[in-house]
């Protein structure tokens, strides 16, 4: 049995579908624990990663666990997992963990999560992806309002990755001892500027879209409207100060899964109905 935490999220949802599609027994953990939308063969379970006691029952019979980072109950959940007989944990981390910058709010919680799994006594793998292609869904409201898209950090190219490819990498690590004790840095197949992604979205949607780059002041105001200031500061450190380079195209997805990662256009075509 594989336990997938964050089972309704971008990566968790893809992982549940991938495991079930491969005929693996999978338990999908979410706060609500509803079975709605789960593929045949997947079992729903309720639990909150900030409240370890709510997760214990879901660990029964589990041999491998996919763990989300940044939750208060992480260390206790890992201890409970070991006591329950779980043998392997695969952590969703991020490229920022490689900076070692514990003064950066985003990097800090990734670094702490990685330390927790390394100290857990379980066989572990950390998967560090670049930014998600699914972040483009944040543009949906703008696209419904018109053909002009305002984008922060217009001069920063990133090799964004489809959560589908993160999930396939995680599945390989859950099913094999080959990747134990390893950090797997993963990226998409091409580095794109925000304007490139807007152009590709326009091609997929059959629209003439125009990208407008935000100034740093405009970007800060928009980001602070939807996330805590320390996280905004973290992204400015990454993409304005240049402390994180997500433009490098990495071979890891193909090496681990045997298939090249999906392009942004492939992601956009698969999710066009959400725009």
PDB file of C-alpha atoms in Angstrom:
ATOM      1  CA  UNK A   1       0.000   0.000   0.000  1.00  0.00           C
ATOM      2  CA  UNK A   2       1.229   3.480  -0.919  1.00  0.00           C
ATOM      3  CA  UNK A   3       0.027   6.513   1.044  1.00  0.00           C
ATOM      4  CA  UNK A   4      -0.187   9.778  -0.920  1.00  0.00           C
ATOM      5  CA  UNK A   5      -0.470  12.918   1.190  1.00  0.00           C
ATOM      6  CA  UNK A   6      -1.791  16.071  -0.452  1.00  0.00           C
ATOM      7  CA  UNK A   7      -3.810  13.761  -2.663  1.00  0.00           C
ATOM      8  CA  UNK A   8      -6.005  16.529  -4.076  1.00  0.00           C
ATOM      9  CA  UNK A   9      -3.043  18.733  -5.027  1.00  0.00           C
ATOM     10  CA  UNK A  10      -1.291  19.129  -8.357  1.00  0.00           C
ATOM     11  CA  UNK A  11       1.346  16.460  -7.730  1.00  0.00           C
ATOM     12  CA  UNK A  12      -0.603  14.289  -5.303  1.00  0.00           C
ATOM     13  CA  UNK A  13      -3.564  13.984  -7.640  1.00  0.00           C
ATOM     14  CA  UNK A  14      -1.336  12.971 -10.542  1.00  0.00           C
ATOM     15  CA  UNK A  15       0.464  10.468  -8.329  1.00  0.00           C
ATOM     16  CA  UNK A  16      -2.763   8.824  -7.152  1.00  0.00           C
ATOM     17  CA  UNK A  17      -3.857   8.410 -10.770  1.00  0.00           C
ATOM     18  CA  UNK A  18      -0.454   7.067 -11.812  1.00  0.00           C
ATOM     19  CA  UNK A  19      -0.256   4.507  -9.013  1.00  0.00           C
ATOM     20  CA  UNK A  20      -3.848   3.345  -9.477  1.00  0.00           C
ATOM     21  CA  UNK A  21      -3.295   3.143 -13.232  1.00  0.00           C
ATOM     22  CA  UNK A  22      -0.286   0.921 -12.625  1.00  0.00           C
ATOM     23  CA  UNK A  23      -2.414  -1.414 -10.507  1.00  0.00           C
ATOM     24  CA  UNK A  24      -0.803  -0.394  -7.216  1.00  0.00           C
ATOM     25  CA  UNK A  25      -2.868  -0.172  -4.022  1.00  0.00           C
ATOM     26  CA  UNK A  26      -2.999   3.507  -3.100  1.00  0.00           C
ATOM     27  CA  UNK A  27      -4.505   5.426  -0.191  1.00  0.00           C
ATOM     28  CA  UNK A  28      -5.262   9.081  -0.945  1.00  0.00           C
ATOM     29  CA  UNK A  29      -4.976  11.338   2.107  1.00  0.00           C
ATOM     30  CA  UNK A  30      -6.645  14.746   2.190  1.00  0.00           C
ATOM     31  CA  UNK A  31      -8.179  16.906   4.894  1.00  0.00           C
ATOM     32  CA  UNK A  32     -11.708  16.093   3.772  1.00  0.00           C
ATOM     33  CA  UNK A  33     -11.036  12.460   2.926  1.00  0.00           C
ATOM     34  CA  UNK A  34     -13.721  12.417   0.245  1.00  0.00           C
ATOM     35  CA  UNK A  35     -13.554   9.795  -2.508  1.00  0.00           C
ATOM     36  CA  UNK A  36     -14.870  12.240  -5.149  1.00  0.00           C
ATOM     37  CA  UNK A  37     -12.720  12.169  -8.264  1.00  0.00           C
ATOM     38  CA  UNK A  38     -10.477   9.327  -7.176  1.00  0.00           C
ATOM     39  CA  UNK A  39      -9.645   6.715  -9.816  1.00  0.00           C
ATOM     40  CA  UNK A  40     -10.948   3.150  -9.446  1.00  0.00           C
ATOM     41  CA  UNK A  41      -8.963   1.222  -6.866  1.00  0.00           C
ATOM     42  CA  UNK A  42      -7.835   4.276  -4.860  1.00  0.00           C
ATOM     43  CA  UNK A  43      -8.902   4.440  -1.231  1.00  0.00           C
ATOM     44  CA  UNK A  44      -9.789   7.767   0.410  1.00  0.00           C
ATOM     45  CA  UNK A  45      -8.538   8.713   3.877  1.00  0.00           C
ATOM     46  CA  UNK A  46      -8.935  11.869   5.970  1.00  0.00           C
ATOM     47  CA  UNK A  47      -6.037  13.466   7.795  1.00  0.00           C
ATOM     48  CA  UNK A  48      -4.348  16.806   8.477  1.00  0.00           C
ATOM     49  CA  UNK A  49      -0.539  16.970   8.258  1.00  0.00           C
ATOM     50  CA  UNK A  50      -0.569  19.652  10.947  1.00  0.00           C
ATOM     51  CA  UNK A  51      -2.295  17.189  13.309  1.00  0.00           C
ATOM     52  CA  UNK A  52      -0.287  13.918  13.370  1.00  0.00           C
ATOM     53  CA  UNK A  53      -2.898  12.043  15.371  1.00  0.00           C
ATOM     54  CA  UNK A  54      -5.346  12.357  12.479  1.00  0.00           C
ATOM     55  CA  UNK A  55      -2.903  10.606  10.126  1.00  0.00           C
ATOM     56  CA  UNK A  56      -1.994   7.531  12.209  1.00  0.00           C
ATOM     57  CA  UNK A  57      -4.841   5.304  11.059  1.00  0.00           C
ATOM     58  CA  UNK A  58      -3.976   6.003   7.424  1.00  0.00           C
ATOM     59  CA  UNK A  59      -0.487   4.527   7.983  1.00  0.00           C
ATOM     60  CA  UNK A  60      -1.829   1.036   8.638  1.00  0.00           C
ATOM     61  CA  UNK A  61      -0.393  -1.441   6.134  1.00  0.00           C
ATOM     62  CA  UNK A  62       1.544   1.235   4.232  1.00  0.00           C
ATOM     63  CA  UNK A  63       4.980   0.369   2.845  1.00  0.00           C
ATOM     64  CA  UNK A  64       5.766   3.607   0.971  1.00  0.00           C
ATOM     65  CA  UNK A  65       4.649   7.184   1.590  1.00  0.00           C
ATOM     66  CA  UNK A  66       4.684  10.382  -0.480  1.00  0.00           C
ATOM     67  CA  UNK A  67       5.067  13.345   1.862  1.00  0.00           C
ATOM     68  CA  UNK A  68       4.337  17.028   1.299  1.00  0.00           C
ATOM     69  CA  UNK A  69       6.702  19.543   2.957  1.00  0.00           C
ATOM     70  CA  UNK A  70       6.071  22.452   5.284  1.00  0.00           C
ATOM     71  CA  UNK A  71       3.648  20.989   7.825  1.00  0.00           C
ATOM     72  CA  UNK A  72       3.981  21.208  11.611  1.00  0.00           C
ATOM     73  CA  UNK A  73       3.318  17.501  12.183  1.00  0.00           C
ATOM     74  CA  UNK A  74       5.970  16.240   9.788  1.00  0.00           C
ATOM     75  CA  UNK A  75       8.492  14.813  12.265  1.00  0.00           C
ATOM     76  CA  UNK A  76       5.835  13.070  14.338  1.00  0.00           C
ATOM     77  CA  UNK A  77       4.190  11.641  11.222  1.00  0.00           C
ATOM     78  CA  UNK A  78       7.555  10.249  10.126  1.00  0.00           C
ATOM     79  CA  UNK A  79       8.091   8.695  13.562  1.00  0.00           C
ATOM     80  CA  UNK A  80       4.590   7.205  13.467  1.00  0.00           C
ATOM     81  CA  UNK A  81       5.246   5.910   9.948  1.00  0.00           C
ATOM     82  CA  UNK A  82       8.379   4.115  11.066  1.00  0.00           C
ATOM     83  CA  UNK A  83       6.528   2.603  14.038  1.00  0.00           C
ATOM     84  CA  UNK A  84       3.745   1.459  11.687  1.00  0.00           C
ATOM     85  CA  UNK A  85       6.189  -0.414   9.449  1.00  0.00           C
ATOM     86  CA  UNK A  86       6.471   2.081   6.588  1.00  0.00           C
ATOM     87  CA  UNK A  87       9.780   1.398   4.845  1.00  0.00           C
ATOM     88  CA  UNK A  88      10.194   4.244   2.348  1.00  0.00           C
ATOM     89  CA  UNK A  89       9.313   7.942   2.123  1.00  0.00           C
ATOM     90  CA  UNK A  90       9.550  10.185  -0.934  1.00  0.00           C
ATOM     91  CA  UNK A  91       9.466  13.883  -0.110  1.00  0.00           C
ATOM     92  CA  UNK A  92       8.294  16.642  -2.418  1.00  0.00           C
ATOM     93  CA  UNK A  93      10.919  19.349  -1.934  1.00  0.00           C
ATOM     94  CA  UNK A  94      12.063  22.145  -4.262  1.00  0.00           C
ATOM     95  CA  UNK A  95      15.135  23.393  -6.075  1.00  0.00           C
ATOM     96  CA  UNK A  96      15.508  26.139  -3.462  1.00  0.00           C
ATOM     97  CA  UNK A  97      16.521  23.549  -0.856  1.00  0.00           C
ATOM     98  CA  UNK A  98      19.826  23.334  -2.694  1.00  0.00           C
ATOM     99  CA  UNK A  99      20.627  26.967  -1.848  1.00  0.00           C
ATOM    100  CA  UNK A 100      21.031  26.151   1.846  1.00  0.00           C
ATOM    101  CA  UNK A 101      19.517  29.556   2.642  1.00  0.00           C
ATOM    102  CA  UNK A 102      17.562  29.104   5.869  1.00  0.00           C
ATOM    103  CA  UNK A 103      16.904  32.846   5.948  1.00  0.00           C
ATOM    104  CA  UNK A 104      14.670  32.461   2.905  1.00  0.00           C
ATOM    105  CA  UNK A 105      11.121  31.491   3.964  1.00  0.00           C
ATOM    106  CA  UNK A 106      10.515  29.093   1.072  1.00  0.00           C
ATOM    107  CA  UNK A 107      13.957  27.494   1.075  1.00  0.00           C
ATOM    108  CA  UNK A 108      13.843  27.169   4.883  1.00  0.00           C
ATOM    109  CA  UNK A 109      10.776  24.951   5.000  1.00  0.00           C
ATOM    110  CA  UNK A 110      12.124  22.783   2.193  1.00  0.00           C
ATOM    111  CA  UNK A 111      15.470  22.411   3.975  1.00  0.00           C
ATOM    112  CA  UNK A 112      13.729  21.549   7.253  1.00  0.00           C
ATOM    113  CA  UNK A 113      11.541  18.956   5.511  1.00  0.00           C
ATOM    114  CA  UNK A 114      14.579  17.312   3.922  1.00  0.00           C
ATOM    115  CA  UNK A 115      16.380  17.190   7.273  1.00  0.00           C
ATOM    116  CA  UNK A 116      13.329  15.527   8.819  1.00  0.00           C
ATOM    117  CA  UNK A 117      13.176  12.701   6.274  1.00  0.00           C
ATOM    118  CA  UNK A 118      16.932  12.129   6.439  1.00  0.00           C
ATOM    119  CA  UNK A 119      16.700  11.785  10.215  1.00  0.00           C
ATOM    120  CA  UNK A 120      13.549   9.634  10.176  1.00  0.00           C
ATOM    121  CA  UNK A 121      15.182   6.217   9.985  1.00  0.00           C
ATOM    122  CA  UNK A 122      13.176   5.456   6.836  1.00  0.00           C
ATOM    123  CA  UNK A 123      14.672   4.906   3.411  1.00  0.00           C
ATOM    124  CA  UNK A 124      14.210   8.285   1.740  1.00  0.00           C
ATOM    125  CA  UNK A 125      14.288  10.128  -1.573  1.00  0.00           C
ATOM    126  CA  UNK A 126      13.893  13.892  -2.044  1.00  0.00           C
ATOM    127  CA  UNK A 127      12.427  15.141  -5.326  1.00  0.00           C
ATOM    128  CA  UNK A 128      13.293  18.782  -6.057  1.00  0.00           C
ATOM    129  CA  UNK A 129      11.288  20.212  -8.978  1.00  0.00           C
ATOM    130  CA  UNK A 130      11.479  23.595 -10.636  1.00  0.00           C
ATOM    131  CA  UNK A 131       8.361  25.792 -10.713  1.00  0.00           C
ATOM    132  CA  UNK A 132       5.178  24.008 -11.789  1.00  0.00           C
ATOM    133  CA  UNK A 133       3.594  24.501 -15.204  1.00  0.00           C
ATOM    134  CA  UNK A 134       0.281  24.488 -13.361  1.00  0.00           C
ATOM    135  CA  UNK A 135       1.178  27.895 -11.873  1.00  0.00           C
ATOM    136  CA  UNK A 136      -0.044  29.237 -15.226  1.00  0.00           C
ATOM    137  CA  UNK A 137      -3.585  28.514 -14.033  1.00  0.00           C
ATOM    138  CA  UNK A 138      -3.234  31.689 -11.961  1.00  0.00           C
ATOM    139  CA  UNK A 139      -3.652  33.532 -15.272  1.00  0.00           C
ATOM    140  CA  UNK A 140      -7.137  32.116 -15.879  1.00  0.00           C
ATOM    141  CA  UNK A 141      -9.013  35.101 -14.432  1.00  0.00           C
ATOM    142  CA  UNK A 142      -6.994  37.518 -16.575  1.00  0.00           C
ATOM    143  CA  UNK A 143      -7.704  35.448 -19.682  1.00  0.00           C
ATOM    144  CA  UNK A 144     -11.418  35.469 -18.952  1.00  0.00           C
ATOM    145  CA  UNK A 145     -11.268  39.262 -18.687  1.00  0.00           C
ATOM    146  CA  UNK A 146      -9.351  39.925 -21.899  1.00  0.00           C
ATOM    147  CA  UNK A 147      -6.305  39.221 -24.025  1.00  0.00           C
ATOM    148  CA  UNK A 148      -3.682  41.092 -21.990  1.00  0.00           C
ATOM    149  CA  UNK A 149      -1.725  39.096 -19.397  1.00  0.00           C
ATOM    150  CA  UNK A 150       0.281  40.847 -16.675  1.00  0.00           C
ATOM    151  CA  UNK A 151       3.264  38.761 -15.585  1.00  0.00           C
ATOM    152  CA  UNK A 152       5.821  39.244 -12.813  1.00  0.00           C
ATOM    153  CA  UNK A 153       9.561  38.745 -13.361  1.00  0.00           C
ATOM    154  CA  UNK A 154       9.259  39.141 -17.178  1.00  0.00           C
ATOM    155  CA  UNK A 155      12.974  38.671 -17.830  1.00  0.00           C
ATOM    156  CA  UNK A 156      13.353  35.433 -15.851  1.00  0.00           C
ATOM    157  CA  UNK A 157      13.376  32.179 -17.819  1.00  0.00           C
ATOM    158  CA  UNK A 158      12.439  28.998 -15.953  1.00  0.00           C
ATOM    159  CA  UNK A 159      12.286  25.365 -17.060  1.00  0.00           C
ATOM    160  CA  UNK A 160       8.874  24.736 -15.495  1.00  0.00           C
ATOM    161  CA  UNK A 161       7.757  21.142 -15.048  1.00  0.00           C
ATOM    162  CA  UNK A 162       4.398  19.426 -15.480  1.00  0.00           C
ATOM    163  CA  UNK A 163       3.208  17.969 -12.133  1.00  0.00           C
ATOM    164  CA  UNK A 164       2.499  14.803 -14.137  1.00  0.00           C
ATOM    165  CA  UNK A 165       6.247  14.349 -14.620  1.00  0.00           C
ATOM    166  CA  UNK A 166       6.980  15.033 -10.960  1.00  0.00           C
ATOM    167  CA  UNK A 167       4.438  12.339 -10.081  1.00  0.00           C
ATOM    168  CA  UNK A 168       6.016   9.828 -12.480  1.00  0.00           C
ATOM    169  CA  UNK A 169       9.403  10.491 -10.884  1.00  0.00           C
ATOM    170  CA  UNK A 170       7.953  10.066  -7.401  1.00  0.00           C
ATOM    171  CA  UNK A 171       6.245   6.825  -8.411  1.00  0.00           C
ATOM    172  CA  UNK A 172       9.530   5.394  -9.658  1.00  0.00           C
ATOM    173  CA  UNK A 173      11.186   6.293  -6.348  1.00  0.00           C
ATOM    174  CA  UNK A 174       8.341   4.748  -4.339  1.00  0.00           C
ATOM    175  CA  UNK A 175       8.481   1.479  -6.244  1.00  0.00           C
ATOM    176  CA  UNK A 176      12.247   0.919  -6.326  1.00  0.00           C
ATOM    177  CA  UNK A 177      15.165   0.914  -3.898  1.00  0.00           C
ATOM    178  CA  UNK A 178      17.341   2.313  -6.704  1.00  0.00           C
ATOM    179  CA  UNK A 179      16.699   5.915  -5.680  1.00  0.00           C
ATOM    180  CA  UNK A 180      17.014   5.567  -1.906  1.00  0.00           C
ATOM    181  CA  UNK A 181      19.235   8.143  -0.243  1.00  0.00           C
ATOM    182  CA  UNK A 182      19.204  10.362  -3.342  1.00  0.00           C
ATOM    183  CA  UNK A 183      18.088  13.877  -4.210  1.00  0.00           C
ATOM    184  CA  UNK A 184      16.408  13.975  -7.630  1.00  0.00           C
ATOM    185  CA  UNK A 185      16.458  17.455  -9.176  1.00  0.00           C
ATOM    186  CA  UNK A 186      13.854  17.585 -11.949  1.00  0.00           C
ATOM    187  CA  UNK A 187      12.858  20.146 -14.560  1.00  0.00           C
ATOM    188  CA  UNK A 188      10.783  20.531 -17.675  1.00  0.00           C
ATOM    189  CA  UNK A 189      12.292  20.209 -21.176  1.00  0.00           C
ATOM    190  CA  UNK A 190      12.727  23.908 -22.021  1.00  0.00           C
ATOM    191  CA  UNK A 191      13.429  27.244 -20.348  1.00  0.00           C
ATOM    192  CA  UNK A 192      10.739  29.810 -21.170  1.00  0.00           C
ATOM    193  CA  UNK A 193      10.108  33.446 -20.341  1.00  0.00           C
ATOM    194  CA  UNK A 194       6.641  34.435 -19.090  1.00  0.00           C
ATOM    195  CA  UNK A 195       5.934  35.938 -22.529  1.00  0.00           C
ATOM    196  CA  UNK A 196       6.784  32.591 -24.148  1.00  0.00           C
ATOM    197  CA  UNK A 197       4.213  30.828 -22.005  1.00  0.00           C
ATOM    198  CA  UNK A 198       1.589  33.456 -22.805  1.00  0.00           C
ATOM    199  CA  UNK A 199       2.326  33.049 -26.529  1.00  0.00           C
ATOM    200  CA  UNK A 200       1.948  29.253 -26.254  1.00  0.00           C
ATOM    201  CA  UNK A 201      -1.299  29.605 -24.320  1.00  0.00           C
ATOM    202  CA  UNK A 202      -2.590  31.876 -27.068  1.00  0.00           C
ATOM    203  CA  UNK A 203      -1.681  29.292 -29.712  1.00  0.00           C
ATOM    204  CA  UNK A 204      -3.461  26.522 -27.783  1.00  0.00           C
ATOM    205  CA  UNK A 205      -6.542  28.630 -27.053  1.00  0.00           C
ATOM    206  CA  UNK A 206      -6.706  30.166 -30.533  1.00  0.00           C
ATOM    207  CA  UNK A 207      -6.336  33.700 -29.196  1.00  0.00           C
ATOM    208  CA  UNK A 208      -3.968  36.629 -29.771  1.00  0.00           C
ATOM    209  CA  UNK A 209      -2.669  37.137 -26.256  1.00  0.00           C
ATOM    210  CA  UNK A 210      -0.297  39.905 -25.212  1.00  0.00           C
ATOM    211  CA  UNK A 211       2.110  39.679 -22.268  1.00  0.00           C
ATOM    212  CA  UNK A 212       2.879  42.792 -20.239  1.00  0.00           C
ATOM    213  CA  UNK A 213       5.762  42.555 -17.780  1.00  0.00           C
ATOM    214  CA  UNK A 214       5.149  43.979 -14.321  1.00  0.00           C
ATOM    215  CA  UNK A 215       7.673  46.254 -12.686  1.00  0.00           C
ATOM    216  CA  UNK A 216       9.139  44.943  -9.436  1.00  0.00           C
ATOM    217  CA  UNK A 217       6.918  47.323  -7.465  1.00  0.00           C
ATOM    218  CA  UNK A 218       3.811  46.162  -9.331  1.00  0.00           C
ATOM    219  CA  UNK A 219       4.789  42.517  -8.914  1.00  0.00           C
ATOM    220  CA  UNK A 220       5.327  42.949  -5.182  1.00  0.00           C
ATOM    221  CA  UNK A 221       1.921  44.583  -4.734  1.00  0.00           C
ATOM    222  CA  UNK A 222       0.141  41.820  -6.654  1.00  0.00           C
ATOM    223  CA  UNK A 223       1.987  38.993  -4.895  1.00  0.00           C
ATOM    224  CA  UNK A 224       1.455  40.488  -1.434  1.00  0.00           C
ATOM    225  CA  UNK A 225      -2.270  40.498  -2.143  1.00  0.00           C
ATOM    226  CA  UNK A 226      -2.281  36.701  -2.252  1.00  0.00           C
ATOM    227  CA  UNK A 227       0.596  35.411  -0.099  1.00  0.00           C
ATOM    228  CA  UNK A 228       2.471  36.283   3.119  1.00  0.00           C
ATOM    229  CA  UNK A 229       5.214  38.909   2.813  1.00  0.00           C
ATOM    230  CA  UNK A 230       8.052  36.501   3.788  1.00  0.00           C
ATOM    231  CA  UNK A 231       7.116  34.309   0.800  1.00  0.00           C
ATOM    232  CA  UNK A 232       7.036  37.342  -1.495  1.00  0.00           C
ATOM    233  CA  UNK A 233      10.477  38.294  -0.203  1.00  0.00           C
ATOM    234  CA  UNK A 234      11.619  34.734  -0.944  1.00  0.00           C
ATOM    235  CA  UNK A 235      10.499  34.916  -4.592  1.00  0.00           C
ATOM    236  CA  UNK A 236      12.137  38.319  -5.011  1.00  0.00           C
ATOM    237  CA  UNK A 237      15.334  36.810  -3.668  1.00  0.00           C
ATOM    238  CA  UNK A 238      15.065  33.963  -6.189  1.00  0.00           C
ATOM    239  CA  UNK A 239      14.051  35.868  -9.291  1.00  0.00           C
ATOM    240  CA  UNK A 240      15.179  39.485  -8.759  1.00  0.00           C
ATOM    241  CA  UNK A 241      18.352  38.975  -6.730  1.00  0.00           C
ATOM    242  CA  UNK A 242      19.112  35.811  -8.710  1.00  0.00           C
ATOM    243  CA  UNK A 243      19.744  33.436  -5.780  1.00  0.00           C
ATOM    244  CA  UNK A 244      17.966  30.583  -7.605  1.00  0.00           C
ATOM    245  CA  UNK A 245      18.437  29.559 -11.235  1.00  0.00           C
ATOM    246  CA  UNK A 246      15.541  27.492 -12.565  1.00  0.00           C
ATOM    247  CA  UNK A 247      16.517  27.880 -16.212  1.00  0.00           C
ATOM    248  CA  UNK A 248      18.693  24.755 -16.335  1.00  0.00           C
ATOM    249  CA  UNK A 249      17.129  21.879 -18.266  1.00  0.00           C
ATOM    250  CA  UNK A 250      17.850  18.648 -16.411  1.00  0.00           C
ATOM    251  CA  UNK A 251      17.834  15.068 -17.766  1.00  0.00           C
ATOM    252  CA  UNK A 252      16.473  13.498 -14.571  1.00  0.00           C
ATOM    253  CA  UNK A 253      12.858  12.831 -15.568  1.00  0.00           C
ATOM    254  CA  UNK A 254      13.896  10.856 -18.635  1.00  0.00           C
ATOM    255  CA  UNK A 255      16.675   9.055 -16.756  1.00  0.00           C
ATOM    256  CA  UNK A 256      14.315   7.974 -13.968  1.00  0.00           C
ATOM    257  CA  UNK A 257      11.116   7.283 -15.925  1.00  0.00           C
ATOM    258  CA  UNK A 258      12.395   6.435 -19.402  1.00  0.00           C
ATOM    259  CA  UNK A 259      10.306   9.201 -20.979  1.00  0.00           C
ATOM    260  CA  UNK A 260      11.111  12.838 -21.708  1.00  0.00           C
ATOM    261  CA  UNK A 261       9.097  15.365 -19.678  1.00  0.00           C
ATOM    262  CA  UNK A 262       6.105  17.055 -21.255  1.00  0.00           C
ATOM    263  CA  UNK A 263       6.430  20.464 -22.894  1.00  0.00           C
ATOM    264  CA  UNK A 264       4.465  23.495 -21.758  1.00  0.00           C
ATOM    265  CA  UNK A 265       2.363  23.243 -24.904  1.00  0.00           C
ATOM    266  CA  UNK A 266       1.468  19.645 -24.055  1.00  0.00           C
ATOM    267  CA  UNK A 267       0.515  20.723 -20.532  1.00  0.00           C
ATOM    268  CA  UNK A 268      -1.564  23.618 -21.898  1.00  0.00           C
ATOM    269  CA  UNK A 269      -3.448  21.374 -24.338  1.00  0.00           C
ATOM    270  CA  UNK A 270      -4.224  18.903 -21.543  1.00  0.00           C
ATOM    271  CA  UNK A 271      -5.646  21.697 -19.365  1.00  0.00           C
ATOM    272  CA  UNK A 272      -7.099  24.100 -21.940  1.00  0.00           C
ATOM    273  CA  UNK A 273     -10.613  23.672 -20.536  1.00  0.00           C
ATOM    274  CA  UNK A 274      -9.478  25.310 -17.276  1.00  0.00           C
ATOM    275  CA  UNK A 275      -8.848  28.596 -19.061  1.00  0.00           C
TER     276      UNK A 275
END
